[in-house]
XYZ file of C-alpha atoms in Angstrom:
332
model
C -36.892 -14.116 -6.544
C -34.607 -13.089 -9.383
C -31.056 -13.422 -10.227
C -29.039 -11.355 -12.725
C -25.472 -10.442 -13.637
C -24.212 -7.791 -11.212
C -24.893 -4.288 -12.595
C -22.840 -1.392 -11.311
C -25.609 1.020 -10.217
C -27.768 -1.186 -8.038
C -24.674 -2.905 -6.374
C -22.885 0.353 -5.842
C -25.799 1.935 -4.307
C -26.420 -1.015 -1.958
C -22.722 -1.135 -0.757
C -22.814 2.707 -0.124
C -26.330 2.687 1.596
C -26.171 -0.525 3.496
C -23.149 -0.366 5.771
C -24.700 -2.289 8.692
C -21.825 -4.858 8.921
C -19.032 -2.358 8.295
C -17.321 -4.737 5.687
C -14.121 -2.920 4.488
C -14.044 -5.039 1.427
C -17.671 -4.342 0.324
C -16.559 -2.667 -2.892
C -15.452 -6.077 -4.184
C -19.168 -6.724 -4.688
C -18.833 -4.694 -7.939
C -16.255 -7.286 -9.424
C -17.233 -8.388 -12.859
C -18.414 -12.000 -12.888
C -20.421 -11.720 -9.770
C -24.184 -12.447 -9.697
C -26.912 -10.631 -7.771
C -29.895 -12.109 -5.894
C -32.864 -9.899 -4.999
C -36.303 -10.597 -3.576
C -39.504 -8.635 -4.154
C -40.422 -6.267 -1.391
C -37.006 -6.363 0.331
C -34.569 -3.477 0.052
C -31.238 -5.062 -0.518
C -29.298 -7.629 -2.590
C -27.026 -10.593 -2.069
C -23.713 -11.039 -4.258
C -22.484 -14.543 -5.052
C -20.775 -16.833 -7.511
C -21.764 -20.291 -8.445
C -19.002 -22.965 -8.421
C -20.037 -26.510 -9.138
C -22.918 -27.521 -6.785
C -22.393 -24.565 -4.468
C -23.204 -20.943 -4.208
C -20.359 -18.799 -2.647
C -21.843 -15.737 -1.216
C -19.636 -12.554 -0.786
C -20.184 -10.699 2.613
C -23.551 -10.697 4.099
C -26.517 -9.289 2.351
C -26.289 -5.570 1.607
C -29.619 -4.633 2.953
C -31.580 -2.478 5.355
C -31.746 -3.779 8.957
C -35.450 -4.624 8.473
C -34.857 -6.654 5.356
C -31.475 -8.268 6.157
C -32.468 -11.627 7.704
C -35.559 -11.861 5.483
C -33.288 -11.530 2.466
C -30.807 -14.206 3.943
C -33.781 -16.494 4.484
C -34.900 -16.135 0.837
C -31.444 -16.595 -0.591
C -30.931 -19.727 1.608
C -34.135 -21.038 0.245
C -33.076 -20.185 -3.251
C -30.032 -22.343 -2.831
C -31.884 -25.226 -1.233
C -34.592 -25.280 -3.921
C -31.805 -26.145 -6.485
C -30.193 -28.558 -4.163
C -27.128 -26.334 -3.851
C -24.730 -25.906 -1.024
C -24.206 -22.505 0.385
C -21.168 -20.968 1.874
C -20.715 -17.285 2.813
C -17.315 -15.716 3.056
C -15.868 -12.487 4.422
C -18.744 -12.009 6.794
C -18.236 -9.469 9.542
C -19.117 -10.072 13.189
C -22.659 -8.739 12.876
C -23.157 -11.098 9.901
C -21.720 -13.966 11.794
C -24.234 -13.379 14.545
C -27.262 -13.166 12.094
C -26.121 -16.286 10.265
C -25.782 -18.164 13.490
C -29.346 -17.307 14.341
C -30.405 -18.690 10.966
C -28.855 -22.085 11.810
C -25.517 -21.676 9.849
C -22.216 -23.021 11.287
C -19.968 -19.968 11.547
C -16.219 -19.911 12.021
C -13.570 -17.186 12.032
C -11.586 -17.603 8.804
C -8.993 -14.778 9.158
C -8.919 -11.019 9.601
C -8.559 -7.815 7.872
C -6.326 -4.927 9.130
C -6.530 -1.149 9.210
C -4.477 1.904 9.978
C -6.006 5.110 11.479
C -4.270 7.740 9.211
C -4.819 10.976 11.297
C -2.288 9.586 13.865
C -0.129 7.663 11.565
C 3.672 8.564 11.158
C 6.670 6.738 9.968
C 8.726 8.429 12.544
C 10.526 6.480 15.302
C 12.747 3.349 15.586
C 9.815 1.075 14.914
C 9.697 2.086 11.318
C 13.394 2.445 10.691
C 13.741 -0.525 8.361
C 10.561 0.503 6.423
C 11.834 3.992 5.912
C 15.255 2.718 4.709
C 13.405 0.557 2.164
C 11.307 3.442 0.954
C 14.311 5.736 0.761
C 16.290 3.211 -1.198
C 13.546 2.925 -3.765
C 13.360 6.618 -4.300
C 17.292 6.827 -4.583
C 17.003 4.255 -7.287
C 14.819 6.693 -9.364
C 11.411 5.699 -8.365
C 8.743 8.245 -9.084
C 5.103 7.715 -7.777
C 2.079 9.544 -9.096
C -1.593 8.989 -9.093
C -2.733 8.158 -12.567
C -5.775 7.295 -14.880
C -5.554 3.607 -15.544
C -6.765 4.159 -19.203
C -3.852 6.204 -20.078
C -1.505 3.531 -18.813
C -3.439 0.415 -19.877
C -0.601 -1.165 -21.922
C 2.101 -0.628 -19.232
C -0.285 -2.029 -16.541
C -0.843 -5.151 -18.563
C 2.892 -5.509 -19.033
C 3.343 -5.388 -15.225
C 0.579 -8.015 -14.771
C 2.004 -10.259 -17.269
C 5.529 -10.101 -15.791
C 4.160 -10.539 -12.229
C 2.028 -13.504 -13.254
C 4.945 -15.168 -15.067
C 7.044 -15.178 -12.088
C 4.437 -17.139 -10.162
C 4.905 -20.199 -12.234
C 3.715 -21.764 -15.600
C 0.060 -22.505 -14.388
C -0.468 -19.437 -12.202
C -3.710 -17.527 -12.878
C -4.772 -14.098 -11.356
C -7.156 -14.523 -8.320
C -10.701 -13.203 -8.586
C -13.661 -12.541 -6.401
C -12.120 -11.708 -3.014
C -9.455 -9.507 -4.626
C -9.859 -6.284 -6.614
C -9.505 -5.753 -10.205
C -8.728 -2.902 -12.818
C -10.990 -1.696 -15.429
C -14.707 -2.003 -16.059
C -17.448 0.284 -15.042
C -16.344 0.425 -11.356
C -12.839 1.746 -12.370
C -13.879 5.405 -12.062
C -14.453 4.864 -8.228
C -11.033 3.377 -7.653
C -7.673 5.163 -7.296
C -4.400 4.096 -8.843
C -0.857 5.045 -7.782
C 1.816 4.107 -10.241
C 5.533 3.634 -9.783
C 7.899 4.426 -12.666
C 11.723 4.479 -13.111
C 12.984 6.471 -16.136
C 9.494 6.653 -17.480
C 8.884 2.823 -17.364
C 6.164 1.453 -15.237
C 7.508 -0.909 -12.619
C 4.630 -1.270 -10.051
C 1.223 -0.235 -9.055
C -1.321 -0.236 -6.195
C -5.065 0.105 -6.681
C -7.154 1.449 -3.876
C -10.879 0.788 -3.530
C -13.334 2.930 -1.438
C -14.469 1.844 2.018
C -17.857 2.861 3.389
C -19.294 2.755 6.998
C -17.803 3.808 10.264
C -14.257 3.196 9.201
C -14.613 4.866 5.852
C -11.503 5.467 3.721
C -9.605 3.434 1.176
C -8.489 -0.147 0.993
C -4.996 -1.096 -0.252
C -6.178 -3.592 -2.785
C -4.643 -4.901 -6.051
C -0.863 -4.471 -6.061
C 1.616 -5.744 -8.580
C 5.245 -5.054 -9.535
C 7.930 -6.107 -12.074
C 9.850 -9.037 -10.582
C 13.220 -8.047 -9.431
C 14.344 -4.523 -9.578
C 14.713 -2.130 -6.626
C 13.626 -3.304 -3.152
C 10.982 -1.097 -1.407
C 8.927 -0.433 -4.425
C 5.568 -1.302 -3.100
C 6.308 0.257 0.338
C 7.230 3.534 -1.333
C 4.123 3.619 -3.650
C 1.981 2.956 -0.484
C 3.756 5.635 1.610
C 3.099 8.197 -1.253
C -0.618 7.262 -1.337
C -0.651 7.680 2.398
C 0.811 11.204 2.139
C -2.023 12.012 -0.296
C -4.745 10.445 1.721
C -3.730 12.245 4.895
C -3.551 15.548 3.129
C -7.155 15.008 2.116
C -8.307 14.144 5.627
C -8.931 10.472 4.975
C -9.539 8.532 8.317
C -8.677 4.917 7.466
C -6.427 2.960 5.192
C -7.460 -0.689 5.120
C -5.180 -3.530 4.129
C -7.812 -5.997 3.163
C -8.657 -9.632 4.179
C -6.024 -12.289 4.801
C -7.273 -15.815 5.535
C -5.869 -17.748 8.345
C -4.528 -14.712 10.226
C -5.644 -12.971 13.389
C -7.160 -16.177 14.626
C -8.344 -16.021 18.276
C -10.765 -18.229 20.159
C -12.213 -15.028 21.566
C -13.529 -14.140 18.069
C -15.382 -17.389 17.540
C -19.277 -17.288 17.794
C -21.344 -19.833 19.749
C -21.985 -23.026 17.967
C -18.731 -22.834 15.839
C -17.029 -25.924 14.569
C -13.923 -26.958 16.788
C -12.783 -29.206 13.926
C -12.857 -26.275 11.349
C -11.335 -23.967 13.856
C -8.479 -26.442 14.127
C -8.213 -26.502 10.250
C -7.800 -22.772 10.146
C -4.965 -22.828 12.684
C -3.393 -25.671 10.880
C -3.446 -23.805 7.461
C -1.814 -20.748 9.299
C 1.057 -23.021 10.251
C 1.307 -25.176 7.102
C -0.813 -23.711 4.299
C 1.626 -21.467 2.521
C 1.343 -23.496 -0.624
C -2.420 -22.958 -0.627
C -2.293 -19.245 0.195
C 0.726 -17.122 1.181
C -0.922 -15.723 4.355
C 2.248 -15.260 6.282
C 3.850 -13.215 3.422
C 0.727 -11.117 3.099
C 0.550 -10.505 6.844
C 4.204 -9.611 6.921
C 3.702 -6.758 4.552
C 0.602 -5.570 6.504
C 2.396 -5.489 9.751
C 5.259 -3.305 8.401
C 2.572 -0.472 8.646
C 1.664 -1.306 12.298
C -2.079 -1.662 11.869
C -3.859 -1.003 15.144
C -7.232 -2.379 14.051
C -7.790 -6.126 13.644
C -11.022 -6.923 12.099
C -12.109 -10.763 12.381
C -13.936 -12.117 9.381
C -15.900 -15.216 9.097
C -17.152 -18.077 6.826
C -20.663 -19.629 7.234
C -21.952 -23.000 6.096
C -25.575 -23.819 5.509
C -25.194 -27.027 7.586
C -22.068 -28.532 9.190
C -18.636 -26.952 8.502
C -17.246 -28.706 5.478
C -13.662 -28.658 4.021
C -15.273 -29.661 0.690
C -17.648 -26.646 0.748
C -14.735 -24.480 1.944
C -12.671 -25.513 -1.188
C -15.427 -23.803 -3.331
C -14.393 -20.427 -1.864
C -11.066 -21.052 -3.525
C -12.549 -22.209 -6.686
C -14.631 -19.091 -6.938
C -11.334 -17.068 -6.523
C -9.817 -19.173 -9.279
C -7.214 -20.291 -6.843
C -7.384 -23.944 -8.282
């Protein structure tokens, strides 16, 4: 058994080849700061971060069907040998079933959302308000183009600083379960930038999605505070035009915790107490994570595909272990 800092080539190859669970966020495995676990003789790898006395695993193992559960067993043993807790996050339904078989407690934690682009249109009364916001942004001088992030690095940093400054004195950018800009993986992402009078005012980064719903994921998005309404909607609408012209099938809007919760999505053996906690955080957890705000933006695009996502605990479901997911994300 070995561990090492995540390297681009083996991780990228794994998420491209091993799409068993159809995880739309799998490209986040390439984020800098992740670690990788492998086991001799098993074709696959596990991506994780350590926080305190816990390992927080991203997604299920990226492995062949034959190696999947054996690799999960080895990784679980690796954590136990060090007396570390283990929690897996952003598991898909097939992952959830496998973890349940391995004795984990598995609960739905939220959902991700996707739009099927070949049939997508902004026509009709349903999208009237969205069209008006987009039109207003363009009337206010917004221009949108796909750009090379390296040529706009300073301007992107300016947007990031202004965006983060609007979040409060102690705010820090999230990591792990959200995308990033730069690094070796940047060449595989796409960046759409909004400018007004030549000045950068907002951007959206899109990450590739592999598997049966292949396409792009609307990932990191930031804007200058204030300014014209509809900036992000206009940038995304222009990206959709480009993707549709290229024949892209799916646009994913990524994972939002506490959303899309449904008893029908739970797996046998789930924790009723933890299920209650997720519903409580949907109703009252805006200070922990702005799930309602995130979902409101995604619902503007009328996503027809709701993809439930799960968290798994090696042992009973534990709010203390769950908190390590947010620590891995640098949320607190």
